[in-house]
Amino acid sequence: MIERFLSYSLKHNRKIKAIWTEDDNIKHGNITVTEIGDDYFCFTQGRKKTATRLEKACILSLGYARGDSGETDRDIKDD
C-alpha cells in the first residue's frame, strides 16, 4: 500500500498525508513525492521546499491529503 500512495503522489504531482519516524520521533505532514528508489523516496513539504530523503522502512502510514479522494483526470474522463 505504501508503494501505491508514493506512486500516486509522484505520477499525479499530488500531496499525500504521511506519518513517519525520524530520530526516534514521530513526524507527520502533507508531502509531495519527487523520486522513488528501491528502499527510499524523496519528497518536499508544503512549508519546506527543499527535498528530503527518507527510507521506506520509516513510514508508519500514508493516505490521501484532506480534500483529495484519489480521483485523477483519467478516472473522471472514464465516467
Short mmCIF file of N, CA and C in Angstrom, two decimals:
data_model
loop_
_atom_site.label_atom_id
_atom_site.label_comp_id
_atom_site.label_asym_id
_atom_site.label_seq_id
_atom_site.Cartn_x
_atom_site.Cartn_y
_atom_site.Cartn_z
N MET A 1 0.81 -1.19 0.00
CA MET A 1 0.00 0.00 0.00
C MET A 1 0.87 1.27 0.00
N ILE A 2 2.02 1.17 0.64
CA ILE A 2 2.92 2.31 0.67
C ILE A 2 3.34 2.69 -0.74
N GLU A 3 3.73 1.69 -1.53
CA GLU A 3 4.15 1.95 -2.91
C GLU A 3 3.04 2.62 -3.71
N ARG A 4 1.81 2.22 -3.47
CA ARG A 4 0.68 2.77 -4.22
C ARG A 4 0.53 4.28 -3.96
N PHE A 5 0.60 4.69 -2.71
CA PHE A 5 0.46 6.11 -2.40
C PHE A 5 1.67 6.91 -2.87
N LEU A 6 2.86 6.35 -2.73
CA LEU A 6 4.06 7.05 -3.22
C LEU A 6 3.98 7.26 -4.73
N SER A 7 3.58 6.22 -5.45
CA SER A 7 3.46 6.31 -6.91
C SER A 7 2.37 7.30 -7.31
N TYR A 8 1.25 7.30 -6.58
CA TYR A 8 0.15 8.23 -6.85
C TYR A 8 0.64 9.67 -6.75
N SER A 9 1.37 9.97 -5.68
CA SER A 9 1.87 11.33 -5.48
C SER A 9 2.87 11.72 -6.57
N LEU A 10 3.75 10.80 -6.93
CA LEU A 10 4.77 11.09 -7.94
C LEU A 10 4.16 11.27 -9.32
N LYS A 11 3.30 10.35 -9.74
CA LYS A 11 2.73 10.39 -11.09
C LYS A 11 1.79 11.56 -11.31
N HIS A 12 1.01 11.91 -10.28
CA HIS A 12 -0.02 12.94 -10.44
C HIS A 12 0.34 14.26 -9.76
N ASN A 13 1.56 14.34 -9.18
CA ASN A 13 2.01 15.54 -8.50
C ASN A 13 1.00 16.01 -7.46
N ARG A 14 0.53 15.07 -6.65
CA ARG A 14 -0.46 15.36 -5.61
C ARG A 14 0.16 15.18 -4.23
N LYS A 15 -0.34 15.95 -3.28
CA LYS A 15 0.09 15.81 -1.89
C LYS A 15 -0.58 14.58 -1.28
N ILE A 16 0.14 13.93 -0.38
CA ILE A 16 -0.41 12.83 0.40
C ILE A 16 -0.09 13.09 1.86
N LYS A 17 -0.89 12.54 2.75
CA LYS A 17 -0.66 12.66 4.18
C LYS A 17 0.28 11.54 4.60
N ALA A 18 1.33 11.86 5.34
CA ALA A 18 2.31 10.86 5.75
C ALA A 18 2.59 10.96 7.25
N ILE A 19 2.83 9.80 7.85
CA ILE A 19 3.29 9.71 9.23
C ILE A 19 4.54 8.83 9.20
N TRP A 20 5.65 9.34 9.76
CA TRP A 20 6.90 8.61 9.71
C TRP A 20 7.70 8.84 10.98
N THR A 21 8.74 8.02 11.16
CA THR A 21 9.64 8.17 12.30
C THR A 21 10.93 8.82 11.83
N GLU A 22 11.44 9.71 12.67
CA GLU A 22 12.70 10.41 12.37
C GLU A 22 13.41 10.68 13.68
N ASP A 23 14.59 10.10 13.87
CA ASP A 23 15.36 10.27 15.10
C ASP A 23 14.54 9.91 16.34
N ASP A 24 13.86 8.79 16.31
CA ASP A 24 13.02 8.29 17.41
C ASP A 24 11.84 9.21 17.74
N ASN A 25 11.47 10.08 16.83
CA ASN A 25 10.29 10.93 16.98
C ASN A 25 9.32 10.61 15.86
N ILE A 26 8.04 10.78 16.14
CA ILE A 26 7.02 10.58 15.12
C ILE A 26 6.72 11.93 14.48
N LYS A 27 6.81 11.99 13.17
CA LYS A 27 6.54 13.21 12.40
C LYS A 27 5.34 12.96 11.50
N HIS A 28 4.67 14.03 11.10
CA HIS A 28 3.56 13.90 10.17
C HIS A 28 3.44 15.18 9.35
N GLY A 29 2.81 15.05 8.19
CA GLY A 29 2.60 16.22 7.34
C GLY A 29 2.18 15.82 5.95
N ASN A 30 1.82 16.82 5.18
CA ASN A 30 1.49 16.60 3.77
C ASN A 30 2.77 16.69 2.97
N ILE A 31 3.00 15.70 2.13
CA ILE A 31 4.22 15.65 1.34
C ILE A 31 3.88 15.43 -0.13
N THR A 32 4.80 15.83 -1.00
CA THR A 32 4.72 15.54 -2.43
C THR A 32 5.98 14.78 -2.81
N VAL A 33 5.81 13.58 -3.33
CA VAL A 33 6.94 12.72 -3.67
C VAL A 33 7.59 13.22 -4.96
N THR A 34 8.92 13.30 -4.95
CA THR A 34 9.67 13.76 -6.12
C THR A 34 10.53 12.67 -6.75
N GLU A 35 10.81 11.60 -6.00
CA GLU A 35 11.63 10.50 -6.52
C GLU A 35 11.37 9.25 -5.69
N ILE A 36 11.35 8.09 -6.34
CA ILE A 36 11.18 6.82 -5.64
C ILE A 36 12.33 5.90 -6.03
N GLY A 37 13.01 5.37 -5.01
CA GLY A 37 14.08 4.39 -5.22
C GLY A 37 13.64 3.03 -4.71
N ASP A 38 14.56 2.08 -4.67
CA ASP A 38 14.22 0.73 -4.21
C ASP A 38 13.83 0.71 -2.73
N ASP A 39 14.59 1.38 -1.88
CA ASP A 39 14.29 1.36 -0.45
C ASP A 39 14.19 2.76 0.15
N TYR A 40 14.07 3.77 -0.68
CA TYR A 40 13.96 5.16 -0.21
C TYR A 40 13.05 5.95 -1.15
N PHE A 41 12.69 7.15 -0.73
CA PHE A 41 12.00 8.09 -1.60
C PHE A 41 12.36 9.50 -1.16
N CYS A 42 12.19 10.45 -2.07
CA CYS A 42 12.45 11.86 -1.78
C CYS A 42 11.14 12.62 -1.88
N PHE A 43 10.99 13.62 -1.03
CA PHE A 43 9.75 14.38 -1.00
C PHE A 43 10.01 15.82 -0.60
N THR A 44 9.03 16.66 -0.87
CA THR A 44 9.03 18.04 -0.37
C THR A 44 7.79 18.23 0.48
N GLN A 45 7.89 19.15 1.42
CA GLN A 45 6.74 19.50 2.25
C GLN A 45 6.26 20.89 1.86
N GLY A 46 5.05 21.22 2.24
CA GLY A 46 4.46 22.49 1.87
C GLY A 46 5.28 23.70 2.29
N ARG A 47 5.73 23.71 3.52
CA ARG A 47 6.48 24.87 4.02
C ARG A 47 7.94 24.84 3.59
N LYS A 48 8.50 23.64 3.59
CA LYS A 48 9.92 23.48 3.24
C LYS A 48 10.00 23.01 1.80
N LYS A 49 10.57 23.80 0.95
CA LYS A 49 10.64 23.46 -0.47
C LYS A 49 11.87 22.63 -0.81
N THR A 50 12.72 22.34 0.19
CA THR A 50 13.90 21.52 -0.07
C THR A 50 13.52 20.04 -0.05
N ALA A 51 14.16 19.26 -0.89
CA ALA A 51 13.87 17.83 -0.97
C ALA A 51 14.46 17.11 0.25
N THR A 52 13.71 16.15 0.76
CA THR A 52 14.14 15.34 1.89
C THR A 52 14.13 13.88 1.46
N ARG A 53 15.16 13.15 1.85
CA ARG A 53 15.24 11.72 1.51
C ARG A 53 14.87 10.92 2.76
N LEU A 54 14.04 9.89 2.58
CA LEU A 54 13.57 9.08 3.70
C LEU A 54 13.53 7.62 3.29
N GLU A 55 13.95 6.75 4.19
CA GLU A 55 13.87 5.31 3.94
C GLU A 55 12.41 4.87 4.03
N LYS A 56 12.00 3.98 3.15
CA LYS A 56 10.62 3.49 3.15
C LYS A 56 10.27 2.79 4.46
N ALA A 57 11.27 2.18 5.12
CA ALA A 57 11.04 1.48 6.38
C ALA A 57 10.60 2.44 7.50
N CYS A 58 10.85 3.73 7.35
CA CYS A 58 10.47 4.72 8.37
C CYS A 58 9.01 5.13 8.28
N ILE A 59 8.33 4.77 7.20
CA ILE A 59 6.93 5.15 7.00
C ILE A 59 6.03 4.34 7.93
N LEU A 60 5.18 5.02 8.67
CA LEU A 60 4.19 4.35 9.51
C LEU A 60 2.84 4.27 8.81
N SER A 61 2.48 5.35 8.10
CA SER A 61 1.18 5.38 7.43
C SER A 61 1.18 6.42 6.32
N LEU A 62 0.42 6.14 5.26
CA LEU A 62 0.21 7.09 4.17
C LEU A 62 -1.27 7.11 3.84
N GLY A 63 -1.75 8.25 3.36
CA GLY A 63 -3.15 8.36 2.95
C GLY A 63 -3.33 9.59 2.09
N TYR A 64 -4.55 9.76 1.60
CA TYR A 64 -4.86 10.93 0.80
C TYR A 64 -4.87 12.17 1.68
N ALA A 65 -4.40 13.28 1.14
CA ALA A 65 -4.43 14.55 1.86
C ALA A 65 -5.88 15.03 1.95
N ARG A 66 -6.15 15.92 2.87
CA ARG A 66 -7.50 16.44 3.06
C ARG A 66 -8.03 17.02 1.75
N GLY A 67 -9.25 16.65 1.41
CA GLY A 67 -9.88 17.15 0.20
C GLY A 67 -9.58 16.34 -1.04
N ASP A 68 -8.74 15.33 -0.94
CA ASP A 68 -8.37 14.50 -2.09
C ASP A 68 -8.98 13.12 -1.91
N SER A 69 -9.75 12.69 -2.89
CA SER A 69 -10.38 11.37 -2.81
C SER A 69 -9.67 10.35 -3.69
N GLY A 70 -8.56 10.75 -4.30
CA GLY A 70 -7.80 9.83 -5.12
C GLY A 70 -8.20 9.81 -6.58
N GLU A 71 -9.12 10.67 -6.97
CA GLU A 71 -9.53 10.72 -8.37
C GLU A 71 -8.44 11.40 -9.19
N THR A 72 -8.25 10.90 -10.39
CA THR A 72 -7.31 11.51 -11.32
C THR A 72 -8.09 11.96 -12.53
N ASP A 73 -7.48 12.75 -13.39
CA ASP A 73 -8.16 13.21 -14.61
C ASP A 73 -8.64 12.03 -15.44
N ARG A 74 -7.83 10.98 -15.48
CA ARG A 74 -8.19 9.79 -16.25
C ARG A 74 -9.46 9.15 -15.68
N ASP A 75 -9.56 9.08 -14.34
CA ASP A 75 -10.74 8.49 -13.72
C ASP A 75 -12.00 9.30 -14.02
N ILE A 76 -11.88 10.60 -14.02
CA ILE A 76 -13.03 11.46 -14.25
C ILE A 76 -13.49 11.36 -15.70
N LYS A 77 -12.56 11.31 -16.66
CA LYS A 77 -12.92 11.23 -18.07
C LYS A 77 -13.55 9.89 -18.43
N ASP A 78 -13.23 8.82 -17.69
CA ASP A 78 -13.78 7.50 -17.98
C ASP A 78 -15.27 7.40 -17.66
N ASP A 79 -15.78 8.24 -16.78
CA ASP A 79 -17.20 8.18 -16.38
C ASP A 79 -18.14 8.57 -17.47
#
